[in-house]
Amino acid sequence: MTKNTAQTTQTIIWILCILLGIAGIGICIHALLNFNQANVIVEWTTASELDTVGFNLLRGETENGPFEQVNVALIPSVSDTLTGSSYSYEDTQVIGGTTYFYMLEEIESSGNASQFGPIIVKANSPMQIELVVGILLMLGAGVYIVLLLRDQRKQVARDAE
């Protein structure tokens, strides 16, 4: 299972105001641009972990690879041999709007590795734009037009097979 999240890493705000002649009417345009870091959260659950030492998460840009290891160190197994556990790993090295393929690699105490997957996911779009346009009278009365442009698409992972 995968989830897409976004964390704000930089915000740029700009305001443009123009005063129109003697009538005292001001036009203000305010834009808020949030540049977000695109992330993918991969979650998995095991039924049992007999001889499992840990896991590696592999990412590729095509279904057949090549795949690169995403995690720096082995993700350690946390359960005993008879019960399973749930895991989650956040991949922050993705580009918004790009489709990725993930595979899970289980490492056993003998050194043997088994791979599962791939699953396919499209990383979330990393930019959010909020635009506010206002027409303001100098005496304090005002009419506001608000345009909100936001990426509301749901990202869904599916098996690549």
mmCIF file of C-alpha atoms in Angstrom:
data_model
loop_
_atom_site.group_PDB
_atom_site.id
_atom_site.type_symbol
_atom_site.label_atom_id
_atom_site.label_comp_id
_atom_site.label_asym_id
_atom_site.label_seq_id
_atom_site.Cartn_x
_atom_site.Cartn_y
_atom_site.Cartn_z
ATOM 1 C CA MET A 1 0.000 0.000 0.000
ATOM 2 C CA THR A 2 1.284 3.474 -0.724
ATOM 3 C CA LYS A 3 0.272 6.948 0.310
ATOM 4 C CA ASN A 4 1.257 10.295 -1.092
ATOM 5 C CA THR A 5 1.964 13.189 1.206
ATOM 6 C CA ALA A 6 3.427 16.618 0.783
ATOM 7 C CA GLN A 7 5.437 18.720 3.182
ATOM 8 C CA THR A 8 5.826 22.437 2.607
ATOM 9 C CA THR A 9 9.481 23.267 2.095
ATOM 10 C CA GLN A 10 9.268 26.833 0.833
ATOM 11 C CA THR A 11 6.586 29.497 0.636
ATOM 12 C CA ILE A 12 6.665 32.519 -1.624
ATOM 13 C CA ILE A 13 4.179 35.332 -1.104
ATOM 14 C CA TRP A 14 3.840 38.305 -3.405
ATOM 15 C CA ILE A 15 1.418 41.194 -3.440
ATOM 16 C CA LEU A 16 0.758 43.580 -6.307
ATOM 17 C CA CYS A 17 -1.361 46.647 -5.665
ATOM 18 C CA ILE A 18 -2.292 49.362 -8.151
ATOM 19 C CA LEU A 19 -4.153 52.527 -7.187
ATOM 20 C CA LEU A 20 -6.433 53.733 -9.971
ATOM 21 C CA GLY A 21 -6.699 57.505 -10.295
ATOM 22 C CA ILE A 22 -8.893 59.893 -8.346
ATOM 23 C CA ALA A 23 -11.688 57.357 -7.807
ATOM 24 C CA GLY A 24 -9.677 55.800 -5.005
ATOM 25 C CA ILE A 25 -10.116 52.245 -6.177
ATOM 26 C CA GLY A 26 -7.289 49.846 -5.451
ATOM 27 C CA ILE A 27 -6.718 46.516 -7.101
ATOM 28 C CA CYS A 28 -4.650 44.029 -5.161
ATOM 29 C CA ILE A 29 -3.481 40.655 -6.342
ATOM 30 C CA HIS A 30 -2.099 38.352 -3.693
ATOM 31 C CA ALA A 31 -0.573 35.009 -4.588
ATOM 32 C CA LEU A 32 0.643 32.344 -2.220
ATOM 33 C CA LEU A 33 2.791 29.666 -3.815
ATOM 34 C CA ASN A 34 3.651 26.615 -1.742
ATOM 35 C CA PHE A 35 6.405 24.474 -3.187
ATOM 36 C CA ASN A 36 5.942 21.081 -1.589
ATOM 37 C CA GLN A 37 8.295 18.167 -1.401
ATOM 38 C CA ALA A 38 6.674 15.160 -3.028
ATOM 39 C CA ASN A 39 6.769 12.009 -0.894
ATOM 40 C CA VAL A 40 5.532 8.456 -1.243
ATOM 41 C CA ILE A 41 4.839 6.355 1.851
ATOM 42 C CA VAL A 42 5.046 2.613 1.238
ATOM 43 C CA GLU A 43 3.377 0.366 3.833
ATOM 44 C CA TRP A 44 3.436 -3.411 4.141
ATOM 45 C CA THR A 45 2.330 -6.081 6.608
ATOM 46 C CA THR A 46 3.821 -9.512 7.217
ATOM 47 C CA ALA A 47 1.937 -12.614 8.388
ATOM 48 C CA SER A 48 5.020 -14.149 10.019
ATOM 49 C CA GLU A 49 8.733 -13.423 9.975
ATOM 50 C CA LEU A 50 10.491 -16.755 10.324
ATOM 51 C CA ASP A 51 14.244 -16.078 9.928
ATOM 52 C CA THR A 52 13.574 -12.531 8.641
ATOM 53 C CA VAL A 53 16.329 -10.064 9.528
ATOM 54 C CA GLY A 54 14.871 -7.075 7.730
ATOM 55 C CA PHE A 55 13.723 -5.467 4.505
ATOM 56 C CA ASN A 56 14.938 -3.295 1.651
ATOM 57 C CA LEU A 57 12.668 -1.094 -0.427
ATOM 58 C CA LEU A 58 13.561 -0.892 -4.109
ATOM 59 C CA ARG A 59 12.360 1.781 -6.559
ATOM 60 C CA GLY A 60 12.446 1.887 -10.354
ATOM 61 C CA GLU A 61 10.943 4.003 -13.100
ATOM 62 C CA THR A 62 9.831 1.025 -15.214
ATOM 63 C CA GLU A 63 8.105 -2.216 -14.276
ATOM 64 C CA ASN A 64 11.165 -4.269 -15.195
ATOM 65 C CA GLY A 65 13.716 -1.977 -13.547
ATOM 66 C CA PRO A 66 16.441 -1.292 -13.014
ATOM 67 C CA PHE A 67 15.595 -0.927 -9.315
ATOM 68 C CA GLU A 68 17.609 1.036 -6.752
ATOM 69 C CA GLN A 69 17.550 0.522 -2.998
ATOM 70 C CA VAL A 70 15.679 3.431 -1.386
ATOM 71 C CA ASN A 71 16.562 2.843 2.282
ATOM 72 C CA VAL A 72 20.120 3.629 3.422
ATOM 73 C CA ALA A 73 20.223 0.875 6.065
ATOM 74 C CA LEU A 74 18.315 -2.387 6.351
ATOM 75 C CA ILE A 75 14.796 -1.843 7.757
ATOM 76 C CA PRO A 76 14.948 -4.230 10.738
ATOM 77 C CA SER A 77 12.371 -6.923 11.414
ATOM 78 C CA VAL A 78 10.421 -6.059 14.565
ATOM 79 C CA SER A 79 8.272 -9.115 15.261
ATOM 80 C CA ASP A 80 8.897 -12.636 16.474
ATOM 81 C CA THR A 81 8.831 -15.672 14.193
ATOM 82 C CA LEU A 82 5.152 -16.583 14.666
ATOM 83 C CA THR A 83 3.454 -13.231 14.244
ATOM 84 C CA GLY A 84 3.725 -10.539 11.650
ATOM 85 C CA SER A 85 4.043 -6.811 11.877
ATOM 86 C CA SER A 86 3.244 -3.632 9.954
ATOM 87 C CA TYR A 87 5.890 -1.404 8.417
ATOM 88 C CA SER A 88 6.037 1.989 6.764
ATOM 89 C CA TYR A 89 8.787 3.778 4.847
ATOM 90 C CA GLU A 90 8.690 7.344 3.511
ATOM 91 C CA ASP A 91 10.485 7.873 0.208
ATOM 92 C CA THR A 92 11.393 11.557 -0.055
ATOM 93 C CA GLN A 93 13.577 11.235 -3.145
ATOM 94 C CA VAL A 94 10.730 11.322 -5.671
ATOM 95 C CA ILE A 95 9.629 13.893 -8.225
ATOM 96 C CA GLY A 96 5.971 14.947 -8.160
ATOM 97 C CA GLY A 97 3.907 13.678 -11.060
ATOM 98 C CA THR A 98 6.369 10.854 -11.834
ATOM 99 C CA THR A 99 5.268 7.209 -11.882
ATOM 100 C CA TYR A 100 7.402 4.797 -9.845
ATOM 101 C CA PHE A 101 7.519 1.043 -9.329
ATOM 102 C CA TYR A 102 8.384 -0.336 -5.872
ATOM 103 C CA MET A 103 9.555 -3.793 -4.851
ATOM 104 C CA LEU A 104 10.038 -5.130 -1.341
ATOM 105 C CA GLU A 105 13.060 -7.311 -0.613
ATOM 106 C CA GLU A 106 12.994 -9.585 2.449
ATOM 107 C CA ILE A 107 16.417 -10.495 3.862
ATOM 108 C CA GLU A 108 16.707 -13.737 5.867
ATOM 109 C CA SER A 109 19.302 -14.614 8.520
ATOM 110 C CA SER A 110 20.941 -17.004 6.017
ATOM 111 C CA GLY A 111 21.534 -14.072 3.651
ATOM 112 C CA ASN A 112 18.899 -15.229 1.168
ATOM 113 C CA ALA A 113 16.686 -12.523 -0.307
ATOM 114 C CA SER A 114 13.119 -12.748 -1.648
ATOM 115 C CA GLN A 115 11.539 -9.970 -3.692
ATOM 116 C CA PHE A 116 7.845 -9.032 -3.816
ATOM 117 C CA GLY A 117 6.085 -6.730 -6.249
ATOM 118 C CA PRO A 118 6.297 -4.502 -8.083
ATOM 119 C CA ILE A 119 3.531 -2.085 -7.209
ATOM 120 C CA ILE A 120 2.998 1.112 -9.182
ATOM 121 C CA VAL A 121 2.371 4.590 -7.779
ATOM 122 C CA LYS A 122 2.368 8.114 -9.155
ATOM 123 C CA ALA A 123 4.009 10.640 -6.812
ATOM 124 C CA ASN A 124 1.821 13.571 -5.833
ATOM 125 C CA SER A 125 2.057 16.899 -7.639
ATOM 126 C CA PRO A 126 4.396 19.145 -5.660
ATOM 127 C CA MET A 127 3.026 22.644 -6.185
ATOM 128 C CA GLN A 128 -0.021 24.254 -4.669
ATOM 129 C CA ILE A 129 -1.152 27.695 -5.816
ATOM 130 C CA GLU A 130 -3.534 29.978 -3.997
ATOM 131 C CA LEU A 131 -4.472 33.173 -5.797
ATOM 132 C CA VAL A 132 -6.533 35.940 -4.217
ATOM 133 C CA VAL A 133 -7.689 38.923 -6.282
ATOM 134 C CA GLY A 134 -9.354 41.794 -4.474
ATOM 135 C CA ILE A 135 -10.861 45.114 -5.512
ATOM 136 C CA LEU A 136 -10.629 47.517 -2.592
ATOM 137 C CA LEU A 137 -12.149 50.962 -2.166
ATOM 138 C CA MET A 138 -9.984 53.416 -0.258
ATOM 139 C CA LEU A 139 -12.796 54.009 2.276
ATOM 140 C CA GLY A 140 -12.588 50.442 3.527
ATOM 141 C CA ALA A 141 -15.446 48.842 1.609
ATOM 142 C CA GLY A 142 -14.305 45.959 -0.503
ATOM 143 C CA VAL A 143 -15.328 43.221 -2.836
ATOM 144 C CA TYR A 144 -13.161 40.132 -2.945
ATOM 145 C CA ILE A 145 -12.847 37.489 -5.591
ATOM 146 C CA VAL A 146 -11.100 34.380 -4.343
ATOM 147 C CA LEU A 147 -9.689 31.768 -6.687
ATOM 148 C CA LEU A 148 -8.207 28.675 -5.101
ATOM 149 C CA LEU A 149 -6.279 26.364 -7.379
ATOM 150 C CA ARG A 150 -5.262 23.195 -5.572
ATOM 151 C CA ASP A 151 -4.337 19.708 -6.631
ATOM 152 C CA GLN A 152 -7.115 17.520 -5.197
ATOM 153 C CA ARG A 153 -6.328 14.318 -7.124
ATOM 154 C CA LYS A 154 -6.258 11.095 -5.139
ATOM 155 C CA GLN A 155 -3.214 8.952 -5.791
ATOM 156 C CA VAL A 156 -3.876 5.228 -5.870
ATOM 157 C CA ALA A 157 -1.326 2.440 -5.924
ATOM 158 C CA ARG A 158 -2.013 -0.726 -7.834
ATOM 159 C CA ASP A 159 -0.189 -3.953 -8.572
ATOM 160 C CA ALA A 160 1.867 -3.694 -11.726
ATOM 161 C CA GLU A 161 1.071 -7.254 -12.745
#
